[in-house]
Short mmCIF file of C-alpha atoms in Angstrom, two decimals:
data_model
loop_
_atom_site.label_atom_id
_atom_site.label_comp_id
_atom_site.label_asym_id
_atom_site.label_seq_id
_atom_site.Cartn_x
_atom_site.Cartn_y
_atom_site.Cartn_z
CA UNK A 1 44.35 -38.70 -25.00
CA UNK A 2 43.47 -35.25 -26.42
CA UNK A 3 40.32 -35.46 -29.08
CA UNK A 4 40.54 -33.65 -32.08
CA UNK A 5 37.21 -31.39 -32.84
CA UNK A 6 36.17 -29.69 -36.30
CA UNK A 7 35.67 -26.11 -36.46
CA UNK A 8 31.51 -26.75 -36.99
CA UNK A 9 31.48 -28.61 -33.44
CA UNK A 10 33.44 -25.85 -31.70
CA UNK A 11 30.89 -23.83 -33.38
CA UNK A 12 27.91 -26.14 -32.26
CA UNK A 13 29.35 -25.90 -28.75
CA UNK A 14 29.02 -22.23 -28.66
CA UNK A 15 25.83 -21.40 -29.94
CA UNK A 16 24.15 -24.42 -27.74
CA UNK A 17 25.57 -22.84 -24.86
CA UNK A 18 25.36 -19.22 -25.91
CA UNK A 19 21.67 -20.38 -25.97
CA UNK A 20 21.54 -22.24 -22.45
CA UNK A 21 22.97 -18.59 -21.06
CA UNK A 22 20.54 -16.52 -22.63
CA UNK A 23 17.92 -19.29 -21.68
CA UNK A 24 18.82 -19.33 -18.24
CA UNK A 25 18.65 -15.52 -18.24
CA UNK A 26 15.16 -15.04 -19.09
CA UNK A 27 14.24 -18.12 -16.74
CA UNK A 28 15.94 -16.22 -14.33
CA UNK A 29 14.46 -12.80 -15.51
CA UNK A 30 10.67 -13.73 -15.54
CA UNK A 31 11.39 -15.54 -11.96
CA UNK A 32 12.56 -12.42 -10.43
CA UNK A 33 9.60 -10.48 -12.06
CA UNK A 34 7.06 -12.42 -11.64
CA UNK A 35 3.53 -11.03 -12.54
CA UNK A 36 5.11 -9.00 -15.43
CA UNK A 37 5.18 -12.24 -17.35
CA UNK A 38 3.07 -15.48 -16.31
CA UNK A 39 3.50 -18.78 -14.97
CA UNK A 40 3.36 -20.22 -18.28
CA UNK A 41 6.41 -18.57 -19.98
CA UNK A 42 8.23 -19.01 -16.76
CA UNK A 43 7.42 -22.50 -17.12
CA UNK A 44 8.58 -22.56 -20.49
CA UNK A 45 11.84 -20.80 -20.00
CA UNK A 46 13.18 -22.95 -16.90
CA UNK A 47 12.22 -25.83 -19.55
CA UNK A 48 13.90 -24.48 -22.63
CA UNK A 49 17.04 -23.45 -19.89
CA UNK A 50 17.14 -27.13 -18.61
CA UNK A 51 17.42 -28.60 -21.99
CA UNK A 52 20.27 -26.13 -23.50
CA UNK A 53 22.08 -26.79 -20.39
CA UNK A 54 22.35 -30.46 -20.98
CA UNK A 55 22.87 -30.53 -24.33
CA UNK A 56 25.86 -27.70 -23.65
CA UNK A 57 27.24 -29.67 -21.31
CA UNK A 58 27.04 -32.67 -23.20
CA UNK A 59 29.23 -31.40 -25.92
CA UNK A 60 31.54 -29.38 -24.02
CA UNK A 61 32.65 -32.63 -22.14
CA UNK A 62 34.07 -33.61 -25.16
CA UNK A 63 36.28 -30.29 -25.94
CA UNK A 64 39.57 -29.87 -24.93
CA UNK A 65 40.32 -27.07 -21.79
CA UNK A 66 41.55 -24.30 -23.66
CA UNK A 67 38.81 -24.39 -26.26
CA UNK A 68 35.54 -24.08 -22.89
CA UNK A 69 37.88 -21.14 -21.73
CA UNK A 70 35.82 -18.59 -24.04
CA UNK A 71 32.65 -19.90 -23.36
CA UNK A 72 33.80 -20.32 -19.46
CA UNK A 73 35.08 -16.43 -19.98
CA UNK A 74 32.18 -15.53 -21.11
CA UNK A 75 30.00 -16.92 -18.45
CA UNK A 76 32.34 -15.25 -16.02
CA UNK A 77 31.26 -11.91 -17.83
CA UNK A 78 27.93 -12.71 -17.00
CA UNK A 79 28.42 -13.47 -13.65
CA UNK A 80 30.13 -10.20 -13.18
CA UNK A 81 27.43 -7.94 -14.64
CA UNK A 82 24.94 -9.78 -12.45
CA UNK A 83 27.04 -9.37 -9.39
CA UNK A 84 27.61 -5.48 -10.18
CA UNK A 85 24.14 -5.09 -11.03
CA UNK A 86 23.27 -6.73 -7.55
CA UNK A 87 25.94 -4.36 -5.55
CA UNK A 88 23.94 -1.24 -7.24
CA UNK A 89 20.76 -2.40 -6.04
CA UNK A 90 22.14 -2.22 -2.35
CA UNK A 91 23.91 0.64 -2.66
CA UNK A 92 20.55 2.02 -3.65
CA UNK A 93 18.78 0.88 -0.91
CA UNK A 94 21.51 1.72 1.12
CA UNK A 95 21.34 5.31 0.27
CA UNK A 96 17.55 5.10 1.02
CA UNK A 97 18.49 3.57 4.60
CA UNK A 98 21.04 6.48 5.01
CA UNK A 99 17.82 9.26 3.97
CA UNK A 100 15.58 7.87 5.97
CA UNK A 101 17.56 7.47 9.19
CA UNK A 102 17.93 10.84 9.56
CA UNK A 103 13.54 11.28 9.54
CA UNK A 104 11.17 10.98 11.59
CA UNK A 105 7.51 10.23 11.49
CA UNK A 106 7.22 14.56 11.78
CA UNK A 107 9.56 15.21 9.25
CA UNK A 108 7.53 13.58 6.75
CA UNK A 109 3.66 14.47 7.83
CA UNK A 110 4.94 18.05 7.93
CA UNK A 111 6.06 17.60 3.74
CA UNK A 112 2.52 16.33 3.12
CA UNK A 113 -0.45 18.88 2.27
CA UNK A 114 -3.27 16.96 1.36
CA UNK A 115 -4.57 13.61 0.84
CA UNK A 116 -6.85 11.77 -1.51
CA UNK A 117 -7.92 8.37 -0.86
CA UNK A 118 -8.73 5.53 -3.59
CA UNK A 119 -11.82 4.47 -2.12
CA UNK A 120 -14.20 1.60 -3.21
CA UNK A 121 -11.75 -0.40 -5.39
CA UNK A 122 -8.78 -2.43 -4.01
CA UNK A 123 -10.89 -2.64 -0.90
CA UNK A 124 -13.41 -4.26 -2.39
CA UNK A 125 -14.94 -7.52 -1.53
CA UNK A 126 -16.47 -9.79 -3.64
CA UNK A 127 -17.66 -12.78 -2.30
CA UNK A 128 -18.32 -15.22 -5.76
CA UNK A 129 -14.61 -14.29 -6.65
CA UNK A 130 -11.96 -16.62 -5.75
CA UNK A 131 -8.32 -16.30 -4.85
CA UNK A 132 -7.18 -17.48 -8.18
CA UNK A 133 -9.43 -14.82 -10.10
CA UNK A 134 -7.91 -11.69 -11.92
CA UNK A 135 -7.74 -8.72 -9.69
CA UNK A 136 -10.10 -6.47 -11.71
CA UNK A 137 -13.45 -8.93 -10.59
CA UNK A 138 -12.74 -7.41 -7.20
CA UNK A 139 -11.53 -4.35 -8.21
CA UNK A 140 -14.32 -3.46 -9.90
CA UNK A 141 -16.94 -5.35 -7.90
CA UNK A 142 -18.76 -2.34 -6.22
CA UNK A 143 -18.92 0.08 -9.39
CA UNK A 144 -15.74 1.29 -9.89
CA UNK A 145 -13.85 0.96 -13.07
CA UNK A 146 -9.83 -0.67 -13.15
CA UNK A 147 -7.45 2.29 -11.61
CA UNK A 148 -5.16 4.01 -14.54
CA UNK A 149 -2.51 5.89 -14.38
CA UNK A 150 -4.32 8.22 -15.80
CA UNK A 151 -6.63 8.74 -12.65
CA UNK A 152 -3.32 9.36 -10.79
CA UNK A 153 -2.00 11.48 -12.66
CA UNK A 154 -5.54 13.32 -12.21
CA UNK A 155 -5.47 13.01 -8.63
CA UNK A 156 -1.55 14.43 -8.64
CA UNK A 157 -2.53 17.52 -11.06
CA UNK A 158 -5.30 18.63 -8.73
CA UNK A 159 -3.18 18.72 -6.32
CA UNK A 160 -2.47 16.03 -3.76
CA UNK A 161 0.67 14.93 -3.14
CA UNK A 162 -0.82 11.39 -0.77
CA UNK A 163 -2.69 9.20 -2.01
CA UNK A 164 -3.98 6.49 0.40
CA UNK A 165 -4.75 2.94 -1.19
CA UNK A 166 -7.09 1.12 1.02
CA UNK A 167 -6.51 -2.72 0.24
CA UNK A 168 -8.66 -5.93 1.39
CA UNK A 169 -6.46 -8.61 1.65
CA UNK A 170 -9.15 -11.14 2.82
CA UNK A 171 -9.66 -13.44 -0.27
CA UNK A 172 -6.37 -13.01 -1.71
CA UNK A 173 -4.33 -15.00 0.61
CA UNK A 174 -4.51 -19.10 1.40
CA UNK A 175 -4.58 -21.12 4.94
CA UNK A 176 -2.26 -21.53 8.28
CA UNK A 177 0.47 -21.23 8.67
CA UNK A 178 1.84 -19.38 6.08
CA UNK A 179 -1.11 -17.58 4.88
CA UNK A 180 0.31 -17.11 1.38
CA UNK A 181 -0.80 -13.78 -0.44
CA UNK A 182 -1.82 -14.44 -4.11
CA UNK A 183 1.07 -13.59 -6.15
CA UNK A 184 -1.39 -11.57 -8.51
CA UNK A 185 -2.94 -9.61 -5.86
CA UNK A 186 0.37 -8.18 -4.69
CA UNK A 187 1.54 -7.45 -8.15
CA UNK A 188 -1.64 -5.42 -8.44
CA UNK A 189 -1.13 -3.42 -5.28
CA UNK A 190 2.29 -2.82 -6.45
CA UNK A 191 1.49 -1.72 -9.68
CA UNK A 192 -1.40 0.59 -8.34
CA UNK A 193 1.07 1.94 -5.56
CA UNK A 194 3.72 2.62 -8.29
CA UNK A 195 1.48 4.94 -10.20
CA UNK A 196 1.82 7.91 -7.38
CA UNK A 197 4.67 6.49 -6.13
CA UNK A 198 6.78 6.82 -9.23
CA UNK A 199 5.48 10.84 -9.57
CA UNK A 200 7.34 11.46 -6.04
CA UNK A 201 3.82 11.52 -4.49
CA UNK A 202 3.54 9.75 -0.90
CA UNK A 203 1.49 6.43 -0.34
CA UNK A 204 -0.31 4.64 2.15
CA UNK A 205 -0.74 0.88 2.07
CA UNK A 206 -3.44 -0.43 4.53
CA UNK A 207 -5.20 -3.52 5.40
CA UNK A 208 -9.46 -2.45 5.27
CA UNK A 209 -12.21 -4.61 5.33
CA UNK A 210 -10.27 -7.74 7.02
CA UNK A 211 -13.25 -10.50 8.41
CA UNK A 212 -10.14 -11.85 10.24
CA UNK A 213 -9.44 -8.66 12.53
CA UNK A 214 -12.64 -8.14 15.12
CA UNK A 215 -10.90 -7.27 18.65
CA UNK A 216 -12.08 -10.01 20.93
CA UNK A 217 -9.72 -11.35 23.02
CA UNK A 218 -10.55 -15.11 22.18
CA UNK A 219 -9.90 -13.99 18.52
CA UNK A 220 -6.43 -12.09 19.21
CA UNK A 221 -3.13 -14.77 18.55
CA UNK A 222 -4.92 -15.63 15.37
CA UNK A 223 -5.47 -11.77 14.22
CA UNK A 224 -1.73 -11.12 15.47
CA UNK A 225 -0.77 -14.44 13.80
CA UNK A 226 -2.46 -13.19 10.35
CA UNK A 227 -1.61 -9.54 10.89
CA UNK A 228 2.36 -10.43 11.40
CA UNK A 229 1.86 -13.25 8.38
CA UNK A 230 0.74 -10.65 5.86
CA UNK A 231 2.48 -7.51 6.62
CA UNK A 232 5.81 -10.12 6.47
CA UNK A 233 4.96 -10.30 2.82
CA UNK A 234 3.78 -6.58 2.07
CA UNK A 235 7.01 -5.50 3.85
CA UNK A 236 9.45 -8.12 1.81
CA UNK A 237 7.66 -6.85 -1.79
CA UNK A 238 8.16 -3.38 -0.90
CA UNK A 239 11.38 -3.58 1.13
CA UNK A 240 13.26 -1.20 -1.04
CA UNK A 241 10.63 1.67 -1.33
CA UNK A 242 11.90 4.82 0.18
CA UNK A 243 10.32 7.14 3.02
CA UNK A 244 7.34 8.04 0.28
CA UNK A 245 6.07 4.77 0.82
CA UNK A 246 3.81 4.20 4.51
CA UNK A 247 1.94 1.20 5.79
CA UNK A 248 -0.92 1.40 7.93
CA UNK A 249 -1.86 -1.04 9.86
CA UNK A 250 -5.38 -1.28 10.11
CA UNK A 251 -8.24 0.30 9.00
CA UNK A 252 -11.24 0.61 11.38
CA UNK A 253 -11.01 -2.59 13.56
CA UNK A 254 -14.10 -2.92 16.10
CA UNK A 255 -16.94 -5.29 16.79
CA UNK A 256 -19.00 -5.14 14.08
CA UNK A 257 -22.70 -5.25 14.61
CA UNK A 258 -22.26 -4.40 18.67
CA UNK A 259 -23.19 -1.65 20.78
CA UNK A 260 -19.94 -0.49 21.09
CA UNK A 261 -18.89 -0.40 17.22
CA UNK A 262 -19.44 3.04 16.90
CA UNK A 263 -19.17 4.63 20.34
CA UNK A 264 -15.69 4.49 20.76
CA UNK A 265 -15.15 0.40 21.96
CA UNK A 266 -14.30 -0.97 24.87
CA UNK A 267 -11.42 -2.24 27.24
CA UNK A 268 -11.00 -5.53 25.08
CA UNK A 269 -11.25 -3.95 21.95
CA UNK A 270 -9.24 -1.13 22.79
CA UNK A 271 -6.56 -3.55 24.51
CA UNK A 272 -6.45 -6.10 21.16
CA UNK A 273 -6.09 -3.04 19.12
CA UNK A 274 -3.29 -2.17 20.89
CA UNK A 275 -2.00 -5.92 20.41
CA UNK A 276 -2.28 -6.05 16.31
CA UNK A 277 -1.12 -2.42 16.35
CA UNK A 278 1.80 -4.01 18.70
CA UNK A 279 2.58 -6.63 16.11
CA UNK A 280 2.22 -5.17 12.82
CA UNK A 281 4.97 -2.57 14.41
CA UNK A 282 7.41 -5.23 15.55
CA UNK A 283 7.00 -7.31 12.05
CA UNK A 284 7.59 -3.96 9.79
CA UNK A 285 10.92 -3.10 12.12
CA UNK A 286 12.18 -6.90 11.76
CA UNK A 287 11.79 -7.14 7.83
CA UNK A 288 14.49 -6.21 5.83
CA UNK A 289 15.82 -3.47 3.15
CA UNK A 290 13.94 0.18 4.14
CA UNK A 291 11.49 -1.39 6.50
CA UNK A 292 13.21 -0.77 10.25
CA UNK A 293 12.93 2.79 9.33
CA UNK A 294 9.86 3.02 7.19
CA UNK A 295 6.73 5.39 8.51
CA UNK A 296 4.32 3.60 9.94
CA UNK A 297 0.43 4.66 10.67
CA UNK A 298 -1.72 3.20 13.43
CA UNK A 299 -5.39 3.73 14.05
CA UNK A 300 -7.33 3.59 17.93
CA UNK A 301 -10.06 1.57 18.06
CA UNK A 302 -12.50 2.20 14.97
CA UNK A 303 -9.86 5.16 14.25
CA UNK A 304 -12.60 6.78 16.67
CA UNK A 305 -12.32 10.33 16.87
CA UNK A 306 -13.07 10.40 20.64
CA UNK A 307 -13.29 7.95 23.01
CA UNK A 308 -10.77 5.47 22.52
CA UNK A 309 -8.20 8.18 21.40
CA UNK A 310 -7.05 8.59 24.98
CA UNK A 311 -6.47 4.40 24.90
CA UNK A 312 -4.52 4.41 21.55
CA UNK A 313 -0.83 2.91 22.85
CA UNK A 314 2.28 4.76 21.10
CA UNK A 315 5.62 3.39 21.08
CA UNK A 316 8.03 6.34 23.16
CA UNK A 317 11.19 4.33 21.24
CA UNK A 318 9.75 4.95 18.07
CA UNK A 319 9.86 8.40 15.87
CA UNK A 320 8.55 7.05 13.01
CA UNK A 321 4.95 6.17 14.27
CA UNK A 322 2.02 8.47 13.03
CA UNK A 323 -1.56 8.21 14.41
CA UNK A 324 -4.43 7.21 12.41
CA UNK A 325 -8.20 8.58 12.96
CA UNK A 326 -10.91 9.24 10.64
CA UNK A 327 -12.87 12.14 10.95
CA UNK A 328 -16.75 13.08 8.89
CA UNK A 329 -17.46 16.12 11.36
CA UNK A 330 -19.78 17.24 12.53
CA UNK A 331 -21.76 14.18 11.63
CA UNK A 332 -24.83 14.96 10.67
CA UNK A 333 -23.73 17.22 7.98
CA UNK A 334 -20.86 14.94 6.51
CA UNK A 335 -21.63 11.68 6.76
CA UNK A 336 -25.42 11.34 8.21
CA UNK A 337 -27.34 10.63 4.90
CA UNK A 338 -30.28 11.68 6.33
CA UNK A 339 -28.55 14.43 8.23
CA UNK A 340 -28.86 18.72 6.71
CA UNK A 341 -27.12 20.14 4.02
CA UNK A 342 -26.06 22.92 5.61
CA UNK A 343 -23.06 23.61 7.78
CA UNK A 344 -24.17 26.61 9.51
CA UNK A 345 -20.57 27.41 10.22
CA UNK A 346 -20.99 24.09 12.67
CA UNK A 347 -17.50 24.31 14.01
CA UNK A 348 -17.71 22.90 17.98
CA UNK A 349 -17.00 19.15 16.45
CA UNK A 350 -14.03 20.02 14.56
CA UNK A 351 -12.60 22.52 16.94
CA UNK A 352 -13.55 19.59 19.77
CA UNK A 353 -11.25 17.07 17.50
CA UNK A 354 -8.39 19.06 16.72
CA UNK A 355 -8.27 20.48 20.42
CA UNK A 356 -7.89 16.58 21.50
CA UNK A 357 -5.40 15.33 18.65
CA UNK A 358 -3.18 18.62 20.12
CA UNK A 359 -3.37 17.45 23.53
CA UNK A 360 -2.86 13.87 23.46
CA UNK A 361 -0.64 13.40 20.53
CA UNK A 362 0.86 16.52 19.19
CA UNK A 363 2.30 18.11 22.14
CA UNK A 364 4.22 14.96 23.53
CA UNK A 365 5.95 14.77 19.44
CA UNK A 366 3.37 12.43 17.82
CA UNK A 367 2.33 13.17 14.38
CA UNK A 368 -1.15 12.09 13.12
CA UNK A 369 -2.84 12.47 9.96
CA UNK A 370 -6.56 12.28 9.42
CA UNK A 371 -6.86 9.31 7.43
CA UNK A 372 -10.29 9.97 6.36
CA UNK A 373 -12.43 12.91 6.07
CA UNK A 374 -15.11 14.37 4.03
CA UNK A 375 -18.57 15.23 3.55
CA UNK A 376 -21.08 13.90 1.51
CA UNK A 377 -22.60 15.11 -1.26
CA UNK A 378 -26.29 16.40 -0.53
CA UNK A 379 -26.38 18.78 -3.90
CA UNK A 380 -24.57 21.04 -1.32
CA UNK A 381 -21.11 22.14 -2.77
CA UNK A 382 -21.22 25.83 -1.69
CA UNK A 383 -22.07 24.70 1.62
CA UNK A 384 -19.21 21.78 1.45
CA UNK A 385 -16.58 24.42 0.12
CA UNK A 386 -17.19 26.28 3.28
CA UNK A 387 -17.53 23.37 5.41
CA UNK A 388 -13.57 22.22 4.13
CA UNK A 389 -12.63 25.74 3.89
CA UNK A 390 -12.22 25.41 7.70
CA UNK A 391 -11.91 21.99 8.32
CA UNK A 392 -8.56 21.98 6.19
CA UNK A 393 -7.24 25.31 7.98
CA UNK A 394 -8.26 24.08 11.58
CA UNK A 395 -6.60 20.77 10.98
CA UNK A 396 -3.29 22.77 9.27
CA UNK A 397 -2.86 24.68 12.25
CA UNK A 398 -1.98 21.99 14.36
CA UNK A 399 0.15 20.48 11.89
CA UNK A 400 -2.04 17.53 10.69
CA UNK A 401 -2.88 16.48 6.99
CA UNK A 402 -6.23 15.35 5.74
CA UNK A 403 -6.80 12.64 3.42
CA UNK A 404 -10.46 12.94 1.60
CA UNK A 405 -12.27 9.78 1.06
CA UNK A 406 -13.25 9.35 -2.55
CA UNK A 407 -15.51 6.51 -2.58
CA UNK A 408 -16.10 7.44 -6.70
CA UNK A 409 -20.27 7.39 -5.90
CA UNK A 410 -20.95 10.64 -7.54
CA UNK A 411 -24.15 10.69 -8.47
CA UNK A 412 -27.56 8.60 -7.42
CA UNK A 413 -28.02 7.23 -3.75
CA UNK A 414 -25.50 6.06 -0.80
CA UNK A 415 -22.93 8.02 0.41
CA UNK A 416 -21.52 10.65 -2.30
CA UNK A 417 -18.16 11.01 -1.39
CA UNK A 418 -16.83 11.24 -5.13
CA UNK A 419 -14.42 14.41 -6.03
CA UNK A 420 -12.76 13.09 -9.03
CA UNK A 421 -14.44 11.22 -11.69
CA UNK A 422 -13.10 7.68 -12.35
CA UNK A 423 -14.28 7.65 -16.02
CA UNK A 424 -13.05 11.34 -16.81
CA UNK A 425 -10.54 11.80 -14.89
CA UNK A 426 -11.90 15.40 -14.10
CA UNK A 427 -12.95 16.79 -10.71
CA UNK A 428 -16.76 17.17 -10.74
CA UNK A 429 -16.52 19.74 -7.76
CA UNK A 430 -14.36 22.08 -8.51
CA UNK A 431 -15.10 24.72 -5.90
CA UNK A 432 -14.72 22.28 -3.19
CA UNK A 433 -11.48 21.13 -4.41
CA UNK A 434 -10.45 24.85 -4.89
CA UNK A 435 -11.18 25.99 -0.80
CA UNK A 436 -9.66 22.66 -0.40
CA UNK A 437 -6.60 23.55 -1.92
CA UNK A 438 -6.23 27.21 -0.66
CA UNK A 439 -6.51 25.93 2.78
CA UNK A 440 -3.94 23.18 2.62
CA UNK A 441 -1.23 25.79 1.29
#
């Protein structure tokens, strides 16, 4: 038997249910975005949701068919503009896919001019923090102040168009088996990413100081196990970014504290290299969205220079590999803290490097970008300016970008890699970054 309703319940019906949709939206909304909200309001939405659901439900039991059809109309609306909204999202990424397709790993190193590289910051380790901390406590744990977009920006104006983000992700992510990355941390990388990403600038994504990732061959199904665990997430969270966005696999993984750390390795770490290089690649080319065709950047042993170049192993199925090596030549002028301060037009190193990086990557189609270069600051710049003058030019010639390493230690001891000041947002050298520029036109 049909039961007769007042106009007030009808009304009653609506707005409780107008309420559970709007409810379930933002449940839905702060779900889908998480670290833009917190888990508290999620908490309180999916709550608040529940509720107006059952007490919507509970009254529109008792209302005939034909009066639910608005509200059911309605929800069908709903439905629709999600489901649109959903089939615009793939078509973007599908239009990505289509772009990117068409490039290879060449294509893109030859659009990039010069690199700057956030140094001293997301990589940063900080052993009293925990996993459940705020980003910004490592962050900012070896002297550097919370990135801005502002900095970016800086870093974009003065002409860069990569900027390399150097992450640790040791500390940020839990136990075996799945090795789950803090939900904060990856919101942070995002959001730092998004600043030069958003501006049409390219980015690199790495893994850096990883305690996890020494090449021993005892150590190597639990580095691949960790590598292919992580980069599984990194990949899903950034699965729609376009061919801007590269990952790098590694930073500079040797044996720490051995007599091979610095002298180019040897055949096990050069062989379990090759294995985390070997699984980071597969993982990236199995996720989903952009990744199968996303650029990907993979360092030799210790991204050494020399030695264990000629042991580096390169995919021949795959275009859109780029090798990785990192570069402070000649060394007792760059990096050697106790090295001179003058260049003295020094050139056999760098013509050495770029002679090898011709030979064993360049002329068989393999792009490679010099991940990290520089030289110190020893109250030197005229000599520096010269110094990157022809670094820049040598390394242009053969086709491969540079990528400077700001560290942001400009003045006092340690190495004084800084260029652009992380409190100013100004470049404190500005004839170095000037022969810098003029040689990466």
């Amino acid at each position: 038997m049909k039961k007769n309703r007042n106009p007030s319940d009808r009304r009653h019906r609506n707005i409780v249910l107008g309420r559970a949709l709007v409810l379930c939206l933002a449940g839905a909304a702060v779900t889908v975005m998480a670290g833009i909200g917190n888990s508290d309001s999620e908490r309180w939405c999916r709550v608040f949701a529940e509720e107006a659901i059952t007490e919507g439900e509970t009254v529109a039991a008792e209302l005939p068919v034909s009066e639910e059809t608005d509200t059911l109309d309605g929800t069908a609306d709903i439905q629709k503009d999600t489901t649109e909204e959903a089939s615009a999202e793939a078509d973007d990424i599908e239009e990505k896919i289509q772009i990117m397709q068409n490039l290879t790993a060449m294509d893109v190193v030859s659009d990039m001019k010069i690199g700057w590289s956030l140094g001293n910051t997301l990589d940063a380790t900080k052993s009293s923090a925990s996993i459940d901390d705020d980003p910004s406590k490592f962050e900012t744990a070896w002297g550097n102040p919370v990135v801005t977009q502002e900095l970016i920006d800086a870093v974009l104006d003065a002409g860069f168009n990569v900027v390399r983000i150097p992450v640790t992700w040791t500390g940020h992510f839990g136990e075996a088996p799945d090795y789950t990355i803090a939900e904060s941390w990856l919101d942070r990388v995002q959001e730092t990413a998004d600043y030069a990403y958003d501006k049409g600038a390219y980015v690199i994504i790495n893994m850096h100081h990883e305690e996890w990732n020494e090449p021993y061959y005892d150590n190597e199904e639990t580095a691949c196990e960790i590598m292919t665990a992580l980069w599984s997430q990194i990949a899903e969270r950034f699965a729609d970014y376009d061919e801007h966005l590269i990952f790098e696999a590694q930073n500079e993984p040797r044996k720490k504290g051995t007599s091979v750390e610095w002298t180019g390795g040897d055949q096990e770490g050069w062989d379990v290299v090759n294995a985390t290089n070997a699984a980071f690649i597969e993982t990236i080319r199995s996720a989903g969205g952009c990744n199968p065709y996303r650029m990907l950047m993979i360092p030799d042993y210790a991204a050494n220079s020399s030695v264990a170049l000629s042991h580096l192993e390169v995919p021949e199925d795959d275009d859109r590999i780029i090798v990785s090596v990192h570069a402070y030549e000649p060394y007792n002028f760059a990096l050697n803290t106790a090295g001179t301060s003058e260049w003295n037009n020094d050139t056999a190193a760098i013509d050495t490097l770029m002679s090898n990086l011709q030979e064993l990557f360049l002329d068989k189609g393999i792009p490679v970008i010099i991940g990290e270069f520089g030289a110190l600051s020893k109250d030197n710049e005229a000599e520096r300016a010269e110094w990157v003058a022809y670094y820049v030019s040598a390394a242009k010639e053969i086709g491969v970008p540079c990528i400077w390493w700001d560290n942001g230690n400009i003045i006092g001891d340690g190495e004084r890699f800084g260029l652009i000041s992380r409190y100013t947002y100004k470049c404190v050298f500005n004839d170095l970054l000037d022969a810098m520029m003029s040689a990466a036109k």
